[in-house]
Tab-separated table of C-alpha atoms in Angstrom:
chain	number	residue	atom	x	y	z
A	2	MET	CA	-18.729	39.259	26.978
A	3	SER	CA	-18.606	38.592	30.696
A	4	ASP	CA	-15.540	37.140	32.361
A	5	GLY	CA	-17.511	34.028	33.319
A	6	HIS	CA	-17.672	32.944	29.686
A	7	SER	CA	-14.289	34.109	28.419
A	8	ASP	CA	-12.620	30.719	29.022
A	9	VAL	CA	-14.715	29.013	26.336
A	10	PHE	CA	-12.377	30.532	23.740
A	11	VAL	CA	-9.189	29.476	25.537
A	12	GLU	CA	-7.564	26.066	25.117
A	13	LEU	CA	-6.662	24.866	28.593
A	14	GLY	CA	-5.434	21.302	28.054
A	15	ALA	CA	-2.927	19.624	25.740
A	16	THR	CA	-2.868	16.559	23.517
A	17	GLY	CA	-0.797	14.563	26.028
A	18	LEU	CA	1.732	13.493	23.405
A	19	LYS	CA	4.915	12.339	25.115
A	20	ARG	CA	7.789	14.385	23.734
A	21	THR	CA	11.084	15.877	24.802
A	22	GLY	CA	11.534	19.188	23.078
A	23	GLY	CA	10.779	18.393	19.472
A	24	THR	CA	11.463	14.643	19.732
A	25	VAL	CA	8.435	12.353	20.022
A	26	ASP	CA	8.752	9.709	22.753
A	27	GLN	CA	5.378	7.968	22.428
A	28	GLU	CA	6.792	4.509	21.578
A	29	TRP	CA	7.538	2.385	24.641
A	30	LEU	CA	9.686	-0.256	22.905
A	31	ARG	CA	13.324	0.813	22.823
A	32	GLN	CA	14.072	-0.884	19.472
A	33	LEU	CA	11.380	1.196	17.762
A	34	LYS	CA	12.453	4.640	18.928
A	35	GLY	CA	14.145	7.324	16.858
A	36	THR	CA	16.531	6.294	14.106
A	37	ARG	CA	16.449	2.667	15.285
A	38	ALA	CA	12.774	2.522	14.350
A	39	TYR	CA	13.572	3.665	10.816
A	40	ARG	CA	16.304	1.019	10.429
A	41	THR	CA	14.078	-1.713	11.857
A	42	TYR	CA	11.088	-0.948	9.634
A	43	THR	CA	13.387	-0.661	6.622
A	44	GLU	CA	14.809	-4.116	7.374
A	45	MET	CA	11.286	-5.534	7.742
A	46	ARG	CA	10.240	-3.991	4.436
A	47	ASP	CA	13.337	-4.968	2.449
A	48	ASN	CA	14.338	-8.334	3.943
A	49	ASP	CA	11.121	-10.144	4.859
A	50	ALA	CA	9.236	-11.843	2.027
A	51	VAL	CA	5.799	-11.697	3.686
A	52	VAL	CA	6.104	-8.042	4.706
A	53	GLY	CA	7.380	-7.155	1.240
A	54	ALA	CA	4.491	-9.009	-0.408
A	55	ILE	CA	1.935	-7.218	1.788
A	56	LEU	CA	3.339	-3.752	1.096
A	57	TYR	CA	3.650	-4.506	-2.617
A	58	ALA	CA	0.042	-5.699	-2.755
A	59	ILE	CA	-1.173	-2.558	-1.001
A	60	GLU	CA	0.823	-0.220	-3.230
A	61	THR	CA	-0.174	-2.031	-6.438
A	62	LEU	CA	-3.879	-1.980	-5.597
A	63	ILE	CA	-3.884	1.651	-4.491
A	64	ARG	CA	-1.878	2.892	-7.472
A	65	GLN	CA	-4.295	1.315	-9.956
A	66	VAL	CA	-7.250	3.251	-8.512
A	67	THR	CA	-8.646	5.968	-10.761
A	68	TRP	CA	-8.577	9.490	-9.342
A	69	THR	CA	-10.949	12.158	-10.644
A	70	VAL	CA	-11.636	15.805	-9.912
A	71	LYS	CA	-15.183	16.410	-8.712
A	72	PRO	CA	-16.711	19.909	-9.079
A	73	ALA	CA	-18.260	21.375	-5.941
A	74	GLU	CA	-21.536	22.103	-7.733
A	75	ASP	CA	-23.101	22.101	-11.183
A	76	THR	CA	-22.225	25.655	-12.162
A	77	HIS	CA	-19.904	27.167	-14.757
A	78	GLU	CA	-17.740	28.671	-12.019
A	79	ALA	CA	-17.373	25.343	-10.184
A	80	ARG	CA	-16.579	23.474	-13.394
A	81	GLU	CA	-13.909	26.037	-14.236
A	82	ALA	CA	-12.362	25.533	-10.786
A	83	ALA	CA	-12.344	21.781	-11.369
A	84	ARG	CA	-10.620	22.231	-14.730
A	85	PHE	CA	-8.005	24.421	-13.059
A	86	LEU	CA	-7.285	21.727	-10.449
A	87	GLU	CA	-6.943	19.102	-13.186
A	88	SER	CA	-4.483	21.325	-15.043
A	89	CYS	CA	-2.398	21.750	-11.885
A	90	LEU	CA	-2.241	17.991	-11.335
A	91	THR	CA	-0.942	17.382	-14.860
A	92	ASP	CA	1.455	20.346	-14.831
A	93	MET	CA	3.784	19.146	-12.058
A	94	ASP	CA	7.394	18.000	-12.415
A	95	VAL	CA	6.432	14.611	-10.956
A	96	ASP	CA	3.415	12.643	-12.153
A	97	TRP	CA	0.607	11.679	-9.784
A	98	GLU	CA	1.499	7.963	-9.636
A	99	THR	CA	5.083	8.691	-8.579
A	100	PHE	CA	3.833	11.105	-5.937
A	101	LEU	CA	1.340	8.505	-4.686
A	102	SER	CA	4.116	5.911	-4.437
A	103	GLU	CA	6.069	8.246	-2.150
A	104	VAL	CA	2.949	8.994	-0.109
A	105	LEU	CA	2.630	5.260	0.591
A	106	THR	CA	5.987	5.226	2.378
A	107	MET	CA	3.836	6.242	5.341
A	108	LEU	CA	2.753	2.591	5.603
A	109	PRO	CA	6.042	1.183	6.985
A	110	TYR	CA	7.195	4.403	8.694
A	111	GLY	CA	3.905	5.816	9.979
A	112	TYR	CA	4.025	9.084	8.067
A	113	SER	CA	5.294	10.735	4.899
A	114	LEU	CA	6.186	14.416	4.670
A	115	PHE	CA	6.254	16.624	1.588
A	116	GLU	CA	7.202	20.223	0.992
A	117	THR	CA	4.816	21.994	-1.369
A	118	VAL	CA	6.659	23.971	-4.044
A	119	TYR	CA	4.582	26.423	-6.096
A	120	LYS	CA	5.158	28.200	-9.405
A	121	LEU	CA	3.695	31.137	-11.286
A	122	ARG	CA	2.336	29.728	-14.540
A	123	GLY	CA	4.168	31.832	-17.103
A	124	GLY	CA	4.110	29.502	-20.107
A	125	PRO	CA	6.375	26.810	-21.611
A	126	ASP	CA	8.995	29.291	-22.883
A	127	GLN	CA	10.166	30.270	-19.395
A	128	ASP	CA	13.670	29.075	-18.460
A	129	ASP	CA	13.180	29.531	-14.718
A	130	ALA	CA	11.455	26.508	-13.142
A	131	ARG	CA	9.539	28.867	-10.851
A	132	TYR	CA	7.612	30.183	-13.871
A	133	GLN	CA	7.787	27.357	-16.419
A	134	SER	CA	4.393	25.799	-17.141
A	135	ARG	CA	2.267	24.405	-19.934
A	136	TYR	CA	-0.125	27.273	-19.187
A	137	ASP	CA	0.427	31.029	-19.328
A	138	ASP	CA	-2.639	32.234	-17.417
A	139	GLY	CA	-0.586	33.844	-14.626
A	140	ARG	CA	-2.198	31.692	-11.942
A	141	ILE	CA	-0.271	30.007	-9.147
A	142	GLY	CA	0.049	26.247	-9.543
A	143	TRP	CA	2.006	23.361	-8.105
A	144	ARG	CA	5.551	22.825	-9.243
A	145	LYS	CA	6.000	19.673	-7.187
A	146	PHE	CA	5.429	17.981	-3.862
A	147	ALA	CA	8.997	17.312	-2.738
A	148	MET	CA	9.517	14.264	-0.546
A	149	ARG	CA	11.322	14.811	2.766
A	150	GLY	CA	12.738	11.437	3.841
A	151	GLN	CA	11.650	10.140	7.226
A	152	ASP	CA	15.256	9.433	8.239
A	153	THR	CA	16.168	13.094	7.617
A	154	ILE	CA	13.572	14.568	10.006
A	155	GLU	CA	15.530	15.355	13.171
A	156	ARG	CA	12.731	16.795	15.295
A	157	TRP	CA	9.425	18.674	15.181
A	158	GLN	CA	8.341	22.118	16.236
A	159	PHE	CA	5.222	22.087	18.428
A	160	GLY	CA	2.875	24.789	19.644
A	161	GLU	CA	1.912	25.247	23.287
A	162	ALA	CA	-1.129	22.943	23.099
A	163	GLY	CA	0.603	20.290	20.989
A	164	SER	CA	-0.145	21.670	17.523
A	165	ILE	CA	2.393	20.886	14.790
A	166	GLU	CA	4.154	24.020	13.555
A	167	GLY	CA	6.937	22.567	11.437
A	168	ALA	CA	9.700	19.998	10.984
A	169	TYR	CA	13.474	20.341	11.340
A	170	GLN	CA	15.326	18.481	8.601
A	171	VAL	CA	18.997	17.510	8.485
A	172	ALA	CA	19.654	15.956	5.088
A	173	PRO	CA	22.659	15.110	2.930
A	174	PRO	CA	24.744	16.389	1.280
A	175	THR	CA	24.932	19.590	3.349
A	176	TYR	CA	23.514	18.200	6.630
A	177	LYS	CA	22.346	21.701	7.413
A	178	GLN	CA	19.405	22.014	9.783
A	179	THR	CA	16.381	23.513	8.021
A	180	LEU	CA	12.980	24.374	9.479
A	181	ILE	CA	10.094	23.571	7.103
A	182	PRO	CA	6.929	25.370	8.315
A	183	ILE	CA	3.810	23.224	8.432
A	184	GLU	CA	2.118	25.758	6.106
A	185	LYS	CA	4.407	24.484	3.340
A	186	CYS	CA	4.017	20.827	4.253
A	187	LEU	CA	1.764	17.952	3.302
A	188	LEU	CA	1.755	15.445	6.165
A	189	PHE	CA	0.204	12.039	5.493
A	190	ARG	CA	-0.261	9.692	8.460
A	191	THR	CA	-1.622	6.178	8.807
A	192	LYS	CA	-3.139	7.056	12.163
A	193	VAL	CA	-3.631	10.284	14.071
A	194	GLU	CA	-3.388	9.757	17.827
A	195	ARG	CA	-2.671	12.686	20.153
A	196	ASN	CA	-1.748	14.584	16.999
A	197	ASN	CA	1.477	12.605	16.755
A	198	PRO	CA	3.209	13.879	13.585
A	199	GLU	CA	4.946	10.514	13.146
A	200	GLY	CA	1.724	8.521	13.042
A	201	ARG	CA	1.995	4.780	13.627
A	202	SER	CA	3.691	2.249	11.384
A	203	LEU	CA	1.428	-0.284	9.696
A	204	LEU	CA	4.068	-2.866	10.675
A	205	ARG	CA	4.042	-2.012	14.382
A	206	ASN	CA	1.810	-4.917	15.425
A	207	ALA	CA	3.821	-7.280	13.227
A	208	TYR	CA	7.153	-6.445	14.864
A	209	ARG	CA	7.081	-9.105	17.599
A	210	SER	CA	6.191	-11.891	15.147
A	211	TRP	CA	8.831	-10.639	12.713
A	212	TYR	CA	11.448	-10.525	15.502
A	213	PHE	CA	10.969	-14.193	16.390
A	214	LEU	CA	10.531	-15.185	12.739
A	215	LYS	CA	13.869	-13.675	11.802
A	216	ARG	CA	15.690	-15.575	14.517
A	217	LEU	CA	13.895	-18.831	13.797
A	218	GLN	CA	14.889	-18.574	10.144
A	219	GLU	CA	18.517	-18.035	11.163
A	220	ILE	CA	18.388	-20.978	13.576
A	221	GLU	CA	16.767	-23.147	10.918
A	222	ALA	CA	19.462	-22.268	8.383
A	223	ILE	CA	22.198	-23.026	10.911
A	224	GLY	CA	20.436	-26.273	11.835
A	225	VAL	CA	20.253	-27.364	8.208
A	226	GLU	CA	23.939	-26.637	7.779
A	227	ARG	CA	24.829	-28.554	10.930
A	228	ASP	CA	22.669	-31.491	9.852
A	229	LEU	CA	24.576	-31.609	6.595
A	230	ALA	CA	28.055	-30.954	7.969
A	231	GLY	CA	27.627	-32.416	11.430
A	232	LEU	CA	28.706	-30.728	14.641
A	233	PRO	CA	32.453	-30.096	14.434
A	234	VAL	CA	34.285	-31.745	17.344
A	235	MET	CA	38.062	-31.730	17.698
A	236	HIS	CA	40.163	-33.646	20.223
A	237	VAL	CA	43.410	-32.011	21.277
A	238	PRO	CA	46.118	-32.955	23.785
A	239	ILE	CA	45.157	-31.993	27.336
A	240	GLU	CA	48.152	-29.723	27.752
A	241	VAL	CA	46.767	-27.467	24.970
A	242	MET	CA	43.656	-26.866	27.131
A	243	SER	CA	45.648	-26.373	30.341
A	244	PRO	CA	45.740	-22.896	31.954
A	245	SER	CA	49.508	-23.277	32.140
A	246	ALA	CA	49.871	-23.876	28.406
A	247	THR	CA	52.801	-22.266	26.675
A	248	ALA	CA	52.457	-19.363	24.251
A	249	ALA	CA	52.874	-21.730	21.310
A	250	GLN	CA	50.157	-24.064	22.666
A	251	LYS	CA	47.784	-21.144	23.243
A	252	SER	CA	48.400	-19.969	19.681
A	253	LEU	CA	47.712	-23.491	18.410
A	254	ARG	CA	44.477	-23.640	20.418
A	255	SER	CA	43.344	-20.332	18.951
A	256	SER	CA	44.042	-21.564	15.430
A	257	LEU	CA	42.141	-24.814	16.041
A	258	GLU	CA	39.147	-22.912	17.439
A	259	GLN	CA	39.038	-20.843	14.256
A	260	VAL	CA	39.079	-24.023	12.207
A	261	ILE	CA	36.038	-25.585	13.863
A	262	GLN	CA	34.133	-22.265	13.936
A	263	GLN	CA	34.645	-21.664	10.223
A	264	ILE	CA	33.567	-25.057	8.926
A	265	ARG	CA	30.864	-24.332	6.327
A	266	ARG	CA	29.191	-26.277	3.557
A	267	ASP	CA	30.523	-24.647	0.393
A	268	GLU	CA	32.677	-25.438	-2.613
A	269	ARG	CA	35.902	-24.942	-0.594
A	270	GLU	CA	34.991	-26.970	2.458
A	271	GLY	CA	37.473	-29.333	4.100
A	272	VAL	CA	39.835	-29.622	7.075
A	273	LEU	CA	43.483	-30.679	6.879
A	274	MET	CA	44.796	-32.115	10.154
A	275	PRO	CA	47.948	-34.034	11.230
A	276	SER	CA	47.497	-37.818	11.338
A	277	GLU	CA	46.795	-39.576	14.627
A	278	LEU	CA	49.124	-41.984	16.433
A	279	ASP	CA	48.327	-45.656	16.873
A	280	ARG	CA	48.847	-47.651	20.128
A	281	ASP	CA	52.528	-48.077	19.343
A	282	GLY	CA	52.971	-44.331	18.936
A	283	LYS	CA	53.386	-44.511	15.183
A	284	PRO	CA	51.524	-42.129	12.822
A	285	THR	CA	48.478	-43.710	11.154
A	286	GLY	CA	49.343	-42.109	7.822
A	287	TYR	CA	46.783	-40.870	5.318
A	288	LYS	CA	43.109	-41.059	6.318
A	289	LEU	CA	39.942	-39.566	4.767
A	290	SER	CA	36.619	-39.316	6.609
A	291	LEU	CA	33.417	-37.220	6.560
A	292	LEU	CA	31.817	-35.300	9.401
A	293	THR	CA	28.247	-36.522	9.925
A	294	THR	CA	25.329	-35.453	12.072
A	295	GLY	CA	24.568	-37.315	15.232
A	296	GLY	CA	20.778	-37.289	14.789
A	297	SER	CA	17.774	-35.369	13.503
A	298	ARG	CA	15.890	-32.315	14.758
A	299	GLN	CA	12.870	-32.813	17.023
A	300	MET	CA	11.068	-29.528	16.168
A	301	ASP	CA	9.075	-28.806	12.996
A	302	THR	CA	10.542	-25.355	12.349
A	303	ASP	CA	8.605	-24.982	9.105
A	304	LYS	CA	5.293	-25.122	10.956
A	305	ILE	CA	6.467	-22.579	13.547
A	306	ILE	CA	7.767	-20.215	10.862
A	307	ARG	CA	4.468	-20.403	8.974
A	308	ARG	CA	2.629	-19.532	12.161
A	309	TYR	CA	4.632	-16.341	12.609
A	310	GLU	CA	4.220	-15.450	8.917
A	311	SER	CA	0.478	-15.873	9.356
A	312	ARG	CA	0.532	-13.540	12.373
A	313	ILE	CA	2.342	-10.899	10.323
A	314	SER	CA	-0.220	-11.029	7.512
A	315	MET	CA	-3.059	-11.088	10.057
A	316	SER	CA	-1.855	-7.838	11.627
A	317	VAL	CA	-2.685	-5.952	8.410
A	318	LEU	CA	-5.724	-8.038	7.369
A	319	ALA	CA	-3.749	-9.623	4.512
A	320	GLU	CA	-4.173	-13.292	5.455
A	321	PHE	CA	-5.303	-14.096	1.918
A	322	ILE	CA	-1.612	-13.990	0.933
A	323	MET	CA	-1.069	-17.183	2.932
A	324	LEU	CA	-4.099	-19.048	1.548
A	325	GLY	CA	-3.190	-22.061	-0.554
A	326	MET	CA	0.342	-22.411	0.813
A	327	ASP	CA	-0.828	-25.415	2.822
A	328	SER	CA	-3.318	-26.626	0.189
A	329	THR	CA	-6.152	-25.422	2.411
A	330	GLY	CA	-8.661	-22.592	2.270
A	331	SER	CA	-11.895	-22.259	0.313
A	332	PHE	CA	-12.847	-19.700	-2.317
A	333	ALA	CA	-15.485	-18.271	0.024
A	334	LEU	CA	-12.861	-17.777	2.730
A	335	ALA	CA	-10.504	-16.074	0.287
A	336	ASP	CA	-13.317	-13.852	-0.976
A	337	SER	CA	-14.253	-12.705	2.527
A	338	LYS	CA	-10.637	-12.002	3.462
A	339	THR	CA	-9.939	-9.992	0.292
A	340	THR	CA	-13.128	-8.001	0.880
A	341	LEU	CA	-11.957	-7.117	4.376
A	342	PHE	CA	-8.523	-6.207	3.011
A	343	ALA	CA	-10.092	-3.963	0.370
A	344	THR	CA	-12.091	-2.224	3.101
A	345	SER	CA	-8.876	-1.404	4.952
A	346	LEU	CA	-7.346	-0.055	1.739
A	347	ARG	CA	-10.332	2.229	1.238
A	348	ALA	CA	-9.599	3.683	4.673
A	349	ILE	CA	-6.043	4.459	3.492
A	350	LEU	CA	-7.380	6.041	0.308
A	351	GLU	CA	-9.863	8.112	2.300
A	352	SER	CA	-7.041	9.357	4.523
A	353	ILE	CA	-4.929	10.352	1.507
A	354	SER	CA	-7.878	12.039	-0.196
A	355	ALA	CA	-8.921	13.975	2.922
A	356	THR	CA	-5.389	15.205	3.627
A	357	PHE	CA	-4.811	16.284	0.036
A	358	ASN	CA	-8.168	18.069	-0.313
A	359	ASN	CA	-8.148	19.765	3.084
A	360	THR	CA	-4.537	20.890	2.819
A	361	ALA	CA	-3.094	21.008	-0.695
A	362	VAL	CA	-6.245	21.862	-2.648
A	363	ARG	CA	-7.507	24.435	-0.151
A	364	ARG	CA	-4.137	26.243	0.002
A	365	LEU	CA	-3.909	26.250	-3.792
A	366	PHE	CA	-7.281	27.958	-4.206
A	367	GLU	CA	-6.598	30.382	-1.383
A	368	MET	CA	-3.579	31.533	-3.434
A	369	ASN	CA	-5.900	31.957	-6.441
A	370	PRO	CA	-8.679	34.086	-4.916
A	371	GLU	CA	-10.600	34.416	-8.187
A	372	PHE	CA	-12.369	31.172	-7.229
A	373	PRO	CA	-14.865	31.533	-4.336
A	374	GLU	CA	-14.707	29.012	-1.499
A	375	HIS	CA	-18.017	27.364	-2.349
A	376	CYS	CA	-16.537	26.364	-5.733
A	377	TYR	CA	-13.488	24.519	-4.380
A	378	PRO	CA	-13.394	21.067	-6.082
A	379	GLU	CA	-12.076	17.883	-4.535
A	380	LEU	CA	-9.992	14.959	-5.688
A	381	THR	CA	-11.890	11.672	-5.360
A	382	TYR	CA	-10.854	8.045	-5.828
A	383	GLY	CA	-12.622	5.209	-7.613
A	384	ASP	CA	-13.337	1.621	-6.647
A	385	ILE	CA	-10.421	-0.483	-5.498
A	386	GLU	CA	-12.185	-3.746	-6.352
A	387	THR	CA	-13.674	-4.902	-9.630
A	388	GLN	CA	-17.418	-5.249	-9.346
A	389	ASP	CA	-19.020	-8.646	-9.824
A	390	LEU	CA	-20.943	-7.880	-13.029
A	391	LYS	CA	-23.114	-10.984	-12.770
A	392	ALA	CA	-24.220	-10.079	-9.250
A	393	MET	CA	-24.758	-6.464	-10.282
A	394	GLY	CA	-26.825	-7.576	-13.277
A	395	SER	CA	-29.077	-9.713	-11.085
A	396	TYR	CA	-29.470	-6.852	-8.638
A	397	LEU	CA	-30.400	-4.342	-11.335
A	398	GLN	CA	-32.794	-6.815	-12.932
A	399	SER	CA	-34.588	-7.301	-9.635
A	400	LEU	CA	-34.848	-3.548	-9.078
A	401	SER	CA	-36.104	-2.992	-12.610
A	402	ALA	CA	-38.698	-5.756	-12.303
A	403	ALA	CA	-39.952	-4.245	-9.069
A	404	GLY	CA	-40.146	-0.786	-10.655
A	405	LEU	CA	-37.664	0.662	-8.160
A	406	ILE	CA	-35.145	1.900	-10.728
A	407	THR	CA	-35.539	3.765	-14.013
A	408	PRO	CA	-32.784	3.529	-16.630
A	409	ASP	CA	-31.142	6.827	-17.574
A	410	PRO	CA	-27.967	7.910	-19.430
A	411	GLU	CA	-26.017	8.518	-16.224
A	412	LEU	CA	-26.775	5.032	-14.932
A	413	GLU	CA	-25.884	3.582	-18.306
A	414	ASP	CA	-22.515	5.328	-18.383
A	415	THR	CA	-21.749	4.131	-14.847
A	416	LEU	CA	-22.564	0.540	-15.773
A	417	ARG	CA	-20.460	0.762	-18.911
A	418	GLU	CA	-17.475	2.045	-16.939
A	419	MET	CA	-17.851	-0.860	-14.484
A	420	ALA	CA	-17.591	-3.296	-17.392
A	421	SER	CA	-14.763	-1.331	-19.116
A	422	LEU	CA	-17.061	-0.635	-22.063
A	423	PRO	CA	-17.134	2.575	-24.134
A	424	VAL	CA	-19.393	5.279	-22.749
A	425	THR	CA	-22.387	6.696	-24.614
A	426	ALA	CA	-22.309	9.627	-26.992
A	427	ALA	CA	-23.612	11.874	-24.216
A	428	ALA	CA	-20.488	11.125	-22.243
A	429	GLY	CA	-18.149	11.648	-25.159
A	430	ALA	CA	-18.080	8.316	-27.003
A	431	PRO	CA	-20.851	6.181	-28.551
A	432	LEU	CA	-21.221	2.577	-27.479
A	433	TYR	CA	-22.808	0.880	-30.442
A	434	GLY	CA	-21.940	3.350	-33.183
A	435	GLY	CA	-23.578	6.647	-33.994
A	436	ASP	CA	-25.790	8.018	-31.244
A	437	GLN	CA	-27.467	4.730	-30.394
A	438	ARG	CA	-27.744	4.204	-26.643
A	439	LEU	CA	-29.336	1.411	-24.693
A	440	TYR	CA	-31.165	3.744	-22.326
A	441	GLY	CA	-31.107	6.978	-24.330
A	442	SER	CA	-33.977	9.452	-24.741
A	443	SER	CA	-34.227	8.513	-28.439
A	444	GLN	CA	-34.778	4.925	-27.378
A	445	SER	CA	-37.623	5.476	-24.912
A	446	ALA	CA	-39.916	3.000	-26.669
A	447	ALA	CA	-37.214	0.353	-26.777
A	448	SER	CA	-36.502	1.077	-23.119
A	449	ASP	CA	-40.131	0.355	-22.218
A	450	VAL	CA	-40.006	-2.902	-24.170
A	451	LEU	CA	-36.807	-3.886	-22.399
A	452	THR	CA	-38.242	-3.101	-18.958
A	453	ASN	CA	-41.441	-5.046	-19.586
A	454	THR	CA	-39.562	-7.976	-21.083
A	455	LEU	CA	-37.152	-8.235	-18.155
A	456	HIS	CA	-40.103	-8.074	-15.765
A	457	GLN	CA	-41.835	-10.972	-17.541
A	458	VAL	CA	-38.641	-13.033	-17.570
A	459	ALA	CA	-38.132	-12.387	-13.843
A	460	SER	CA	-41.746	-13.352	-13.046
A	461	GLY	CA	-41.540	-16.536	-15.148
A	462	THR	CA	-44.229	-15.565	-17.642
A	463	MET	CA	-41.738	-15.437	-20.552
A	464	THR	CA	-38.778	-17.637	-21.369
A	465	LYS	CA	-35.406	-16.142	-22.149
A	466	ALA	CA	-35.590	-17.597	-25.652
A	467	ASP	CA	-38.840	-15.741	-26.364
A	468	ALA	CA	-37.485	-12.615	-24.697
A	469	LEU	CA	-34.471	-12.700	-27.003
A	470	GLY	CA	-36.733	-12.635	-30.054
A	471	VAL	CA	-38.774	-9.737	-28.646
A	472	LEU	CA	-35.688	-7.659	-27.920
A	473	GLN	CA	-34.140	-8.402	-31.322
A	474	ALA	CA	-37.240	-6.978	-32.974
A	475	ALA	CA	-37.410	-3.937	-30.673
A	476	MET	CA	-33.684	-3.109	-30.691
A	477	PRO	CA	-32.142	-4.260	-33.983
A	478	GLU	CA	-29.100	-2.039	-33.390
A	479	LEU	CA	-27.914	-4.418	-30.650
A	480	SER	CA	-26.176	-7.667	-31.456
A	481	GLU	CA	-27.441	-11.041	-30.282
A	482	ALA	CA	-24.437	-11.381	-27.961
A	483	GLN	CA	-25.262	-8.075	-26.296
A	484	LEU	CA	-28.890	-9.045	-25.772
A	485	ARG	CA	-27.872	-12.422	-24.379
A	486	ALA	CA	-25.680	-10.573	-21.888
A	487	VAL	CA	-28.637	-8.384	-20.875
A	488	LEU	CA	-30.788	-11.492	-20.355
A	489	GLU	CA	-27.910	-13.283	-18.563
A	490	PHE	CA	-27.934	-16.510	-20.563
A	491	ASP	CA	-25.808	-19.202	-18.976
A	492	ARG	CA	-24.127	-21.935	-21.020
A	493	THR	CA	-26.934	-24.439	-20.484
A	494	GLU	CA	-29.604	-22.034	-21.704
A	495	GLU	CA	-27.502	-21.059	-24.703
A	496	SER	CA	-27.067	-24.684	-25.774
A	497	VAL	CA	-30.796	-25.342	-25.393
A	498	LEU	CA	-31.612	-22.273	-27.469
A	499	GLU	CA	-29.180	-23.326	-30.181
A	500	ASP	CA	-30.858	-26.786	-30.324
A	501	ASP	CA	-34.269	-25.144	-30.654
A	502	GLU	CA	-33.031	-22.991	-33.478
């Protein structure tokens, strides 16, 4: 190749990530740099109720998602590769849900790092953990994905153009610096910008609101205490305040200052002071009084605090958490906000899935070369939201009436899974007993009757009551309740039908 085209294979620029040696310096706010960032985000996660609720909601919803292994193609070789991946996932020291929980620590800290530890599958009788497995096929599998805490990562090792080559860890109890090559790592990040290995915390945009919220809550608590106890004021002789006061007077002043600073509303509250002197210079004797407030607060701190809490939830599209706290907000508004929140969670799931498939799964199969690359399976996630079955039923009915959809066993199994119903015999379990299926090949005649009947009901040429009788005759294996569900009887129609009967 000529010299004029040789530069097309050379990387000339860099990512532009701000770093000093192996330390990333992309954050401009001093409080969120280095170890201070870890402490700050930990305090936000552990001490703030709104932040804790948001992170708990995200983790709970993501952990309940179903994960499945999808073969690359419909061949025996690809299905065997998928079965191998499934066996590796269930043969680890740590179960998938626990691993996923640790992956989600990337949300407050921006990233989560794992070291991949492999094993040679030598059977259950092996004493060495490097060979112990439920399988004895001699293949290489995963032993575990070991978490490497964010607060233990001292710095990163970068390539010339900004590529990530590894992480230096200093962890207790030895505090010995260890380089973990990126080839052994799984790095999950909430956001990839300039190939920053530390990602970006999900709480970054909430920090300012949280900062003011924390201080407002402290001021409010102090204000409540002062409203109950009053502002402590103590009158002392002028010579005690004089710059020329004696050592004894200065000591007395210091003691009195401690008294008024430590007045708190608790079970041991109270101040014991010498009695005053009357006009004749005689002690007044015993006297009991209560400290009281001089007035009330002008600001509505509760309203201000709620505003900052709303800003925090808004920063992660979780405003639905605040709905109803002020007796406001409609169902439609809540539905739209939860839908938007679910969309953001799917982006997190997609990021986890892509990282795991492109890194962990690919490396695993490269270490087991008996499987060709075109057979590499992938780990996929299911729906994060429960489908509205009524809306789905209306949609399918419209498609069926228009002749745009033809029932088949695969569609039937999908619909059954959406409704948490048993799958058909073709999928491993019968729905209505035996091999009876609603849209099975042995029920083609009944399927035609069902399609025609639904079409007539949709067009208004047949009532649902008449349709029920037709379907009962055509499909006696189905119960009346099941057929009513197919026809989508509402309570009014059911009561009318019962009166007719």
